[in-house]
mmCIF file of C-alpha atoms in Angstrom:
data_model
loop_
_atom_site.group_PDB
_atom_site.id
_atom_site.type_symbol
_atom_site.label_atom_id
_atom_site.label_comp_id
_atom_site.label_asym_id
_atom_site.label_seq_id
_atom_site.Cartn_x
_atom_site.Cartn_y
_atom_site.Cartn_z
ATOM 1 C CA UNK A 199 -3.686 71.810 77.855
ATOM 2 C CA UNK A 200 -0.164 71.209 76.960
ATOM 3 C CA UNK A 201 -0.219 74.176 74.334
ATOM 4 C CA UNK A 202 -1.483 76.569 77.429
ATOM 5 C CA UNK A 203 1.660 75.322 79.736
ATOM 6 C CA UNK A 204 3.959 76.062 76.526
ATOM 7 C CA UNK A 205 2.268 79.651 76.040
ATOM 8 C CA UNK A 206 2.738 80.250 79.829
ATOM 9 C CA UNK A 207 6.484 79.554 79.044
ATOM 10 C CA UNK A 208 6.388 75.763 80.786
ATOM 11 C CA UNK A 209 8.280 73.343 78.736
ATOM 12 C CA UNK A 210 7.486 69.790 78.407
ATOM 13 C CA UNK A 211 8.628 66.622 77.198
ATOM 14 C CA UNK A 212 6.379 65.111 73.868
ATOM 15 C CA UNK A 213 6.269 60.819 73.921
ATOM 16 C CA UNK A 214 4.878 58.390 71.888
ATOM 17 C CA UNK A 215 4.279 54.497 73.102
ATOM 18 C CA UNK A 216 4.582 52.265 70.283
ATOM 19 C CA UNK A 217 4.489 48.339 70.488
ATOM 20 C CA UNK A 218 1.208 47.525 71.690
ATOM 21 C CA UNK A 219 -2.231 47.839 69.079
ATOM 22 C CA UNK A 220 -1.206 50.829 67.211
ATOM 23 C CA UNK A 221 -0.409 50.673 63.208
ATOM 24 C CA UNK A 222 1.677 52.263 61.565
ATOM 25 C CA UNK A 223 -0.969 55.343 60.303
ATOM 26 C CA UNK A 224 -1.140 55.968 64.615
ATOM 27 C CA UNK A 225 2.339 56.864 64.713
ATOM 28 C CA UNK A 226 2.212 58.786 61.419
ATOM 29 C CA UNK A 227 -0.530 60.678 63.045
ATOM 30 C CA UNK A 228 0.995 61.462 66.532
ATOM 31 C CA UNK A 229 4.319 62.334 65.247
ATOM 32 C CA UNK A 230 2.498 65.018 62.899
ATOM 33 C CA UNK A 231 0.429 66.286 65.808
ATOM 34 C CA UNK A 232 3.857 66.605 67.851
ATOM 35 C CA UNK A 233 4.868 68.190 64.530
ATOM 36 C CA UNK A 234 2.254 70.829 64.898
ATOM 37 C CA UNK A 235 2.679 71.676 68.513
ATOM 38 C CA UNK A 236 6.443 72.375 68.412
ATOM 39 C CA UNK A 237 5.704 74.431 65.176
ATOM 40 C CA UNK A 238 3.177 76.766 66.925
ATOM 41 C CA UNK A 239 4.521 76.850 70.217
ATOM 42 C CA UNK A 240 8.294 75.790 70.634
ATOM 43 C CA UNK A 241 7.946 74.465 74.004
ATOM 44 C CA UNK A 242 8.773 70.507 73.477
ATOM 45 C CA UNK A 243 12.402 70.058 75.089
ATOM 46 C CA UNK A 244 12.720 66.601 73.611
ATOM 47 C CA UNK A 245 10.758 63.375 72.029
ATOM 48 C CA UNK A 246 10.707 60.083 73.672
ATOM 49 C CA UNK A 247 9.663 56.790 72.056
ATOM 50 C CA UNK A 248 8.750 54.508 74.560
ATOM 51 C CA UNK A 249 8.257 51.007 73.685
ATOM 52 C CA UNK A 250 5.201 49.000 75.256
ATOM 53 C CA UNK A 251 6.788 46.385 77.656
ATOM 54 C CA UNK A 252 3.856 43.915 77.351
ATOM 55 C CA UNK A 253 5.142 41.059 80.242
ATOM 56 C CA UNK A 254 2.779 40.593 82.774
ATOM 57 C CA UNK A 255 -0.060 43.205 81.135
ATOM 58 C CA UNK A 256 -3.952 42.241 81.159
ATOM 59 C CA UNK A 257 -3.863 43.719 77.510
ATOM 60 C CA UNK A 258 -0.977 41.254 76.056
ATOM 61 C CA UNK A 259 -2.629 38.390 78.417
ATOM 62 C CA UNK A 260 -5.811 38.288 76.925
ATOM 63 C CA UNK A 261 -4.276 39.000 73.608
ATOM 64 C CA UNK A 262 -4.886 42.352 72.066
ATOM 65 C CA UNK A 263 -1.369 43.397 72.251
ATOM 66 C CA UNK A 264 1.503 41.554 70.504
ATOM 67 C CA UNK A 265 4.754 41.196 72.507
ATOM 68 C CA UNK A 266 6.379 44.499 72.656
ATOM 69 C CA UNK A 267 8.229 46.477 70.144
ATOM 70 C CA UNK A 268 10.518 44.383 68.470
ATOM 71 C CA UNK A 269 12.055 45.115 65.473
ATOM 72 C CA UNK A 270 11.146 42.434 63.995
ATOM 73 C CA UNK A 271 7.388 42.579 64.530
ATOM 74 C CA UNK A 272 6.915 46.512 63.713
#
């Protein structure tokens, strides 16, 4: 889908949420994906990391998510 909006000239925005139950091979993975996108089509106007903000989520409260993307925990 997003490779049909960037052939039909539509830029977008590519983001990755890290933090939460991802390792490190997950980001590895999207970041090449990204990689592979912007390579064939061009059309990604910026990268955004957004870190998981785990207060008050059901997935940190029953505990499969640590607490957020801290430095010190990634």
């Amino acid at each position: 889908m997003i490779r049909t909006a960037h052939g039909l000239g539509i830029p977008s925005t590519s983001t990755m949420m890290y933090g939460h139950t991802e390792q490190p091979e997950h980001w590895v993975r999207h970041m090449l994906l990204l990689r592979d996108i912007q390579k064939d089509t061009g059309g990604f106007s910026e990268f955004v990391p957004l870190g998981f903000i785990h207060s008050e989520t059901r997935l940190y409260r029953k505990g499969h998510a640590r607490a957020g993307a801290t430095f010190d925990e990634i």
